[in-house]
Short mmCIF file of C-alpha atoms in Angstrom, two decimals:
data_model
loop_
_atom_site.label_atom_id
_atom_site.label_comp_id
_atom_site.label_asym_id
_atom_site.label_seq_id
_atom_site.Cartn_x
_atom_site.Cartn_y
_atom_site.Cartn_z
CA UNK U 1 -35.32 16.88 -13.51
CA UNK U 2 -36.80 19.42 -14.22
CA UNK U 3 -35.78 22.46 -12.90
CA UNK U 4 -37.71 26.32 -13.03
CA UNK U 5 -35.12 29.81 -11.83
CA UNK U 6 -37.16 32.60 -11.15
CA UNK U 7 -35.27 35.94 -11.34
CA UNK U 8 -36.31 37.83 -8.91
CA UNK U 9 -33.82 41.30 -9.72
CA UNK U 10 -31.56 43.08 -8.20
CA UNK U 11 -31.71 44.30 -5.02
CA UNK U 12 -30.93 45.14 -1.66
CA UNK U 13 -27.33 47.26 -0.05
CA UNK U 14 -23.93 46.72 -2.00
CA UNK U 15 -20.93 48.44 0.11
CA UNK U 16 -18.93 50.52 -2.77
CA UNK U 17 -15.16 49.28 -3.34
CA UNK U 18 -12.30 51.41 -2.64
CA UNK U 19 -11.46 54.43 -5.61
CA UNK U 20 -9.18 52.39 -7.65
CA UNK U 21 -8.27 55.70 -9.08
CA UNK U 22 -7.54 57.14 -5.50
CA UNK U 23 -5.22 54.50 -4.35
CA UNK U 24 -3.15 54.91 -6.97
CA UNK U 25 -2.91 58.73 -5.92
CA UNK U 26 -2.71 58.59 -2.33
CA UNK U 27 -0.07 55.93 -2.81
CA UNK U 28 2.13 57.81 -5.03
CA UNK U 29 2.15 61.33 -3.03
CA UNK U 30 2.94 58.72 0.09
CA UNK U 31 5.60 57.70 -1.76
CA UNK U 32 7.19 61.06 -2.02
CA UNK U 33 6.79 62.11 1.56
CA UNK U 34 9.17 62.79 3.87
CA UNK U 35 7.54 61.23 6.58
CA UNK U 36 5.33 57.54 7.11
CA UNK U 37 1.94 57.54 6.50
CA UNK U 38 -1.02 54.67 6.91
CA UNK U 39 -3.24 54.43 3.95
CA UNK U 40 -6.51 52.59 4.71
CA UNK U 41 -8.10 50.52 1.58
CA UNK U 42 -9.81 47.42 2.41
CA UNK U 43 -9.61 46.18 -1.57
CA UNK U 44 -6.85 45.29 -3.49
CA UNK U 45 -6.64 44.69 -7.35
CA UNK U 46 -4.21 44.16 -9.59
CA UNK U 47 -3.75 47.87 -10.92
CA UNK U 48 -2.88 48.79 -7.41
CA UNK U 49 -0.86 46.15 -6.95
CA UNK U 50 1.09 47.72 -9.93
CA UNK U 51 1.00 51.05 -8.31
CA UNK U 52 2.56 49.22 -5.58
CA UNK U 53 5.54 47.05 -7.07
CA UNK U 54 6.34 50.52 -8.87
CA UNK U 55 6.76 52.89 -5.78
CA UNK U 56 8.69 49.58 -4.02
CA UNK U 57 11.32 49.64 -7.09
CA UNK U 58 11.91 53.16 -7.14
CA UNK U 59 13.82 52.76 -3.18
CA UNK U 60 10.24 53.23 -1.17
CA UNK U 61 9.34 50.44 1.43
CA UNK U 62 5.25 49.68 1.56
CA UNK U 63 3.88 46.98 3.19
CA UNK U 64 0.21 45.53 3.78
CA UNK U 65 -1.46 45.38 7.99
CA UNK U 66 -4.56 44.29 7.50
CA UNK U 67 -6.49 46.66 4.82
CA UNK U 68 -4.03 48.50 5.55
CA UNK U 69 -0.67 49.84 3.63
CA UNK U 70 1.78 51.08 5.42
CA UNK U 71 3.83 53.60 3.47
CA UNK U 72 7.81 54.65 4.42
CA UNK U 73 8.16 56.75 1.68
CA UNK U 74 11.60 56.80 -0.95
CA UNK U 75 13.95 58.43 1.04
CA UNK U 76 17.18 57.68 -1.12
CA UNK U 77 16.33 57.30 -4.67
CA UNK U 78 17.92 53.66 -6.17
CA UNK U 79 20.19 54.29 -9.29
CA UNK U 80 18.64 51.72 -11.42
CA UNK U 81 14.90 50.29 -11.70
CA UNK U 82 13.09 47.83 -13.63
CA UNK U 83 9.35 48.92 -12.82
CA UNK U 84 6.41 46.62 -14.11
CA UNK U 85 3.59 48.22 -14.72
CA UNK U 86 1.57 44.88 -15.17
CA UNK U 87 -1.89 46.03 -17.43
CA UNK U 88 -1.79 49.18 -15.11
CA UNK U 89 -1.65 52.58 -17.85
CA UNK U 90 -2.58 54.90 -14.42
CA UNK U 91 1.17 53.27 -13.20
CA UNK U 92 2.65 54.25 -16.46
CA UNK U 93 1.49 58.08 -17.06
CA UNK U 94 2.18 58.61 -13.30
CA UNK U 95 5.53 57.29 -12.92
CA UNK U 96 6.99 57.86 -15.36
CA UNK U 97 7.83 61.79 -14.80
CA UNK U 98 7.89 61.17 -11.36
CA UNK U 99 10.84 57.93 -11.62
CA UNK U 100 12.83 61.19 -14.23
CA UNK U 101 12.31 63.78 -11.19
CA UNK U 102 14.07 61.22 -9.38
CA UNK U 103 16.78 60.89 -11.43
CA UNK U 104 16.01 57.21 -11.35
CA UNK U 105 17.30 55.17 -14.36
CA UNK U 106 14.02 53.49 -15.04
CA UNK U 107 12.87 50.65 -17.17
CA UNK U 108 9.14 50.71 -17.43
CA UNK U 109 7.80 46.88 -19.26
CA UNK U 110 4.51 46.21 -19.20
CA UNK U 111 1.47 43.54 -20.08
CA UNK U 112 -1.33 43.50 -22.14
CA UNK U 113 -2.42 45.96 -24.06
CA UNK U 114 -0.77 48.42 -22.50
CA UNK U 115 2.72 47.90 -24.75
CA UNK U 116 0.68 48.96 -27.30
CA UNK U 117 -0.62 52.18 -26.93
CA UNK U 118 1.37 55.45 -27.72
CA UNK U 119 3.15 57.66 -25.11
CA UNK U 120 4.72 60.21 -27.78
CA UNK U 121 3.34 63.61 -25.83
CA UNK U 122 4.35 62.28 -22.83
CA UNK U 123 7.45 61.36 -23.79
CA UNK U 124 8.37 64.57 -25.82
CA UNK U 125 7.53 66.70 -22.26
CA UNK U 126 10.06 64.60 -21.03
CA UNK U 127 12.70 65.18 -23.13
CA UNK U 128 11.91 68.71 -23.21
CA UNK U 129 13.06 68.50 -19.48
CA UNK U 130 16.18 66.59 -19.79
CA UNK U 131 15.23 63.79 -19.60
CA UNK U 132 16.84 60.82 -21.92
CA UNK U 133 13.17 58.45 -22.96
CA UNK U 134 13.97 55.70 -25.51
CA UNK U 135 11.05 55.17 -27.34
CA UNK U 136 7.53 56.27 -27.39
CA UNK U 137 6.27 52.79 -26.53
CA UNK U 138 6.94 50.23 -23.92
CA UNK U 139 9.53 49.06 -23.02
CA UNK U 140 10.90 52.22 -22.06
CA UNK U 141 13.91 53.61 -20.28
CA UNK U 142 13.93 56.88 -19.00
CA UNK U 143 17.20 58.66 -17.33
CA UNK U 144 18.91 62.56 -16.91
CA UNK U 145 16.08 63.73 -14.99
CA UNK U 146 14.16 66.38 -15.38
CA UNK U 147 15.11 70.49 -14.83
CA UNK U 148 11.95 72.31 -13.92
CA UNK U 149 10.54 75.19 -16.45
CA UNK U 150 8.13 75.30 -18.79
CA UNK U 151 6.06 71.95 -19.65
CA UNK U 152 3.44 72.12 -22.51
CA UNK U 153 1.36 68.78 -23.66
CA UNK U 154 -2.16 69.20 -25.92
CA UNK U 155 -4.85 69.61 -23.77
CA UNK U 156 -7.05 66.54 -25.62
CA UNK U 157 -3.95 64.40 -24.30
CA UNK U 158 -5.15 61.39 -21.70
CA UNK U 159 -5.49 63.75 -18.41
CA UNK U 160 -2.74 61.20 -17.04
CA UNK U 161 -0.63 62.30 -18.83
CA UNK U 162 -1.43 65.61 -16.48
CA UNK U 163 -1.28 64.10 -13.68
CA UNK U 164 1.63 62.22 -14.33
CA UNK U 165 3.74 66.24 -14.03
CA UNK U 166 1.70 67.52 -11.42
CA UNK U 167 3.19 64.37 -9.26
CA UNK U 168 6.55 65.02 -10.56
CA UNK U 169 6.89 68.75 -10.66
CA UNK U 170 6.64 69.85 -7.49
CA UNK U 171 9.54 67.79 -6.97
CA UNK U 172 12.06 70.05 -9.24
CA UNK U 173 13.93 72.92 -7.65
CA UNK U 174 12.86 75.96 -8.98
CA UNK U 175 8.92 76.68 -9.99
CA UNK U 176 7.81 75.17 -12.88
CA UNK U 177 4.42 75.96 -15.38
CA UNK U 178 2.30 73.19 -16.90
CA UNK U 179 0.41 74.66 -19.82
CA UNK U 180 -2.31 73.20 -21.64
CA UNK U 181 -2.97 73.93 -25.56
CA UNK U 182 -7.09 74.17 -25.11
CA UNK U 183 -9.16 72.82 -22.69
CA UNK U 184 -8.13 69.73 -20.53
CA UNK U 185 -10.45 66.14 -21.26
CA UNK U 186 -11.75 64.39 -18.08
CA UNK U 187 -11.27 67.45 -15.69
CA UNK U 188 -12.00 66.00 -12.94
CA UNK U 189 -9.45 63.50 -12.21
CA UNK U 190 -6.89 66.32 -13.01
CA UNK U 191 -9.57 67.58 -9.50
CA UNK U 192 -8.54 64.25 -7.82
CA UNK U 193 -5.03 64.58 -8.86
CA UNK U 194 -4.44 67.55 -7.42
CA UNK U 195 -7.16 67.01 -4.71
CA UNK U 196 -4.20 64.38 -3.34
CA UNK U 197 -1.79 66.57 -3.71
CA UNK U 198 -3.20 69.37 -0.82
CA UNK U 199 -3.73 66.74 1.10
CA UNK U 200 -0.16 66.38 1.05
CA UNK U 201 0.31 69.81 1.71
CA UNK U 202 1.78 70.17 -2.05
CA UNK U 203 0.15 73.74 -3.08
CA UNK U 204 -0.74 74.97 -7.75
CA UNK U 205 -2.01 77.97 -9.03
CA UNK U 206 -4.25 77.49 -11.99
CA UNK U 207 -3.77 79.82 -14.15
CA UNK U 208 -6.16 79.62 -17.19
CA UNK U 209 -5.08 76.07 -18.51
CA UNK U 210 -1.61 75.87 -17.17
CA UNK U 211 -0.85 75.02 -13.50
CA UNK U 212 2.13 76.95 -11.83
CA UNK U 213 3.85 75.03 -9.25
CA UNK U 214 5.97 76.98 -7.00
CA UNK U 215 9.20 76.46 -5.86
CA UNK U 216 10.79 74.85 -2.45
CA UNK U 217 7.53 72.39 -1.47
CA UNK U 218 7.95 69.04 -0.84
CA UNK U 219 5.30 66.02 -0.26
CA UNK U 220 4.12 66.10 4.01
CA UNK U 221 2.11 63.06 5.41
CA UNK U 222 -1.20 64.07 6.62
CA UNK U 223 -0.47 60.63 8.67
CA UNK U 224 -3.30 58.29 8.28
CA UNK U 225 -5.53 58.66 5.15
CA UNK U 226 -8.42 56.89 3.33
CA UNK U 227 -8.96 56.00 0.48
CA UNK U 228 -13.22 56.55 -0.96
CA UNK U 229 -15.53 55.11 -2.65
CA UNK U 230 -15.80 54.14 -5.86
CA UNK U 231 -17.96 55.33 -8.01
CA UNK U 232 -17.02 54.74 -11.65
CA UNK U 233 -18.07 50.64 -10.27
CA UNK U 234 -21.04 52.10 -7.87
CA UNK U 235 -22.59 53.36 -11.18
CA UNK U 236 -23.13 49.48 -11.97
CA UNK U 237 -25.13 49.02 -9.59
CA UNK U 238 -26.86 52.34 -8.94
CA UNK U 239 -27.87 51.55 -13.13
CA UNK U 240 -29.48 48.45 -12.53
CA UNK U 241 -31.40 50.18 -9.59
CA UNK U 242 -32.57 51.92 -12.64
CA UNK U 243 -33.90 49.86 -14.66
CA UNK U 244 -34.81 47.02 -12.73
CA UNK U 245 -37.16 46.22 -10.69
CA UNK U 246 -36.04 46.27 -6.92
CA UNK U 247 -34.24 49.58 -5.24
CA UNK U 248 -31.15 49.01 -4.81
CA UNK U 249 -28.31 51.33 -2.40
CA UNK U 250 -24.79 52.21 -2.52
CA UNK U 251 -23.18 52.81 0.76
CA UNK U 252 -19.86 53.97 1.44
CA UNK U 253 -20.12 56.99 -1.42
CA UNK U 254 -19.11 60.52 -0.25
CA UNK U 255 -21.47 62.64 -2.25
CA UNK U 256 -18.68 65.61 -2.12
CA UNK U 257 -15.77 63.34 -3.95
CA UNK U 258 -13.44 65.04 -6.20
CA UNK U 259 -14.85 62.03 -8.72
CA UNK U 260 -15.83 62.73 -11.95
CA UNK U 261 -18.20 59.85 -11.93
CA UNK U 262 -20.33 60.90 -9.44
CA UNK U 263 -22.11 62.65 -11.17
CA UNK U 264 -23.88 59.43 -12.72
CA UNK U 265 -26.78 60.33 -9.72
CA UNK U 266 -27.43 63.76 -11.59
CA UNK U 267 -27.24 61.99 -15.02
CA UNK U 268 -29.96 58.84 -13.32
CA UNK U 269 -31.94 61.47 -12.12
CA UNK U 270 -32.30 63.32 -15.70
CA UNK U 271 -33.48 60.19 -17.07
CA UNK U 272 -36.31 60.16 -14.48
CA UNK U 273 -35.15 57.85 -12.07
CA UNK U 274 -36.26 58.32 -8.27
CA UNK U 275 -32.29 58.54 -6.96
CA UNK U 276 -32.02 59.28 -3.31
CA UNK U 277 -28.65 60.56 -1.15
CA UNK U 278 -28.49 59.09 2.16
CA UNK U 279 -25.57 59.40 4.89
CA UNK U 280 -22.49 58.53 2.54
CA UNK U 281 -24.70 56.39 0.23
CA UNK U 282 -27.25 56.47 -2.33
CA UNK U 283 -29.79 54.58 -3.65
CA UNK U 284 -32.00 54.29 -6.89
CA UNK U 285 -35.48 53.65 -7.42
CA UNK U 286 -37.13 51.58 -10.76
CA UNK U 287 -38.72 54.38 -12.78
CA UNK U 288 -39.99 55.25 -16.23
CA UNK U 289 -36.01 56.00 -17.54
CA UNK U 290 -36.80 58.54 -20.82
CA UNK U 291 -34.04 59.87 -23.72
CA UNK U 292 -30.95 62.37 -22.44
CA UNK U 293 -28.05 63.76 -24.43
CA UNK U 294 -25.39 62.68 -22.48
CA UNK U 295 -21.62 64.96 -23.07
CA UNK U 296 -18.63 62.24 -21.71
CA UNK U 297 -16.20 64.83 -22.16
CA UNK U 298 -15.82 64.55 -18.14
CA UNK U 299 -17.32 61.01 -17.41
CA UNK U 300 -16.64 58.84 -20.37
CA UNK U 301 -16.07 55.85 -18.05
CA UNK U 302 -19.89 56.14 -17.43
CA UNK U 303 -19.90 55.47 -21.38
CA UNK U 304 -20.06 51.78 -21.21
CA UNK U 305 -23.27 51.58 -18.34
CA UNK U 306 -24.88 54.80 -18.75
CA UNK U 307 -25.50 53.22 -23.03
CA UNK U 308 -27.15 50.26 -21.49
CA UNK U 309 -29.20 52.39 -19.32
CA UNK U 310 -30.25 54.34 -22.57
CA UNK U 311 -31.03 51.00 -24.56
CA UNK U 312 -34.47 50.57 -21.17
CA UNK U 313 -35.83 54.15 -21.73
CA UNK U 314 -38.03 55.82 -23.87
CA UNK U 315 -36.65 57.59 -26.67
CA UNK U 316 -33.02 58.68 -28.19
CA UNK U 317 -30.19 59.21 -26.15
CA UNK U 318 -27.22 61.29 -27.77
CA UNK U 319 -23.64 60.73 -25.93
CA UNK U 320 -21.74 63.52 -27.69
CA UNK U 321 -18.08 64.94 -27.28
CA UNK U 322 -16.66 61.39 -26.74
CA UNK U 323 -13.84 61.67 -29.69
CA UNK U 324 -10.86 60.68 -27.06
CA UNK U 325 -13.24 57.74 -25.73
CA UNK U 326 -13.80 55.91 -29.09
#
């Protein structure tokens, strides 16, 4: 038997999956609020499940009904907890400061390559705030609680360290200041955290490369929230539309999203692709592409797929400010 398979090229429409980055943030805020929350998240993955598992270990009640999470917040933190973060770096880096702020004696574990990842700068900041932290790599036990005050981090650390402290510091009695020694990397991910905090009534004041967190705040649930479409995942489909033979549309994308990877639309335009915005959708059509200079400082997750796209473009593409990614 002889079979001939002729590729027709990708085309048509695909729905964006929920943003894992936003799901982490909304679930953490919901678990720390004073009221019950409904978080609409139609699809799951192992990282989101790790965050849910760890929030339950800290005392939150989280149920799944259809495509929704029903979150009953932590009302009385447990005294001891075992938090298995799986392979989720976001879960680990967000919840280490939160567990310390809640005063829980929490043992963090993980799998895959997660135990290899150093956490020295974050652990040092927690120790400076009064917490006892057993090590700088997994497994880590944190205990002793945090006190309000000034916390300092190097600017070039993971934005997840900064986000973790931004989640934790509003839980403390008294005003706190989170200072960086320069301009932060991956700033849009910090913006996502600040947006999630604002939706739960938590305010912070930006002071150059610092955030002041006023005293006397609490997390207050808006009731019902939806996890928006994921621009990072959508970028692969959008780039496929740029290098293929047919137009490709991704639906469920918020053009005003705080997600930094929505920059893929502007970057594809710069490369010469035809990009059309619809109502909560984006369509990319094939075109003659050209090389550009890509500043990866705020969009490290776009580098792999844009590198593939650049290989199909005329001329040279230069990727700069990728030191932390490398």
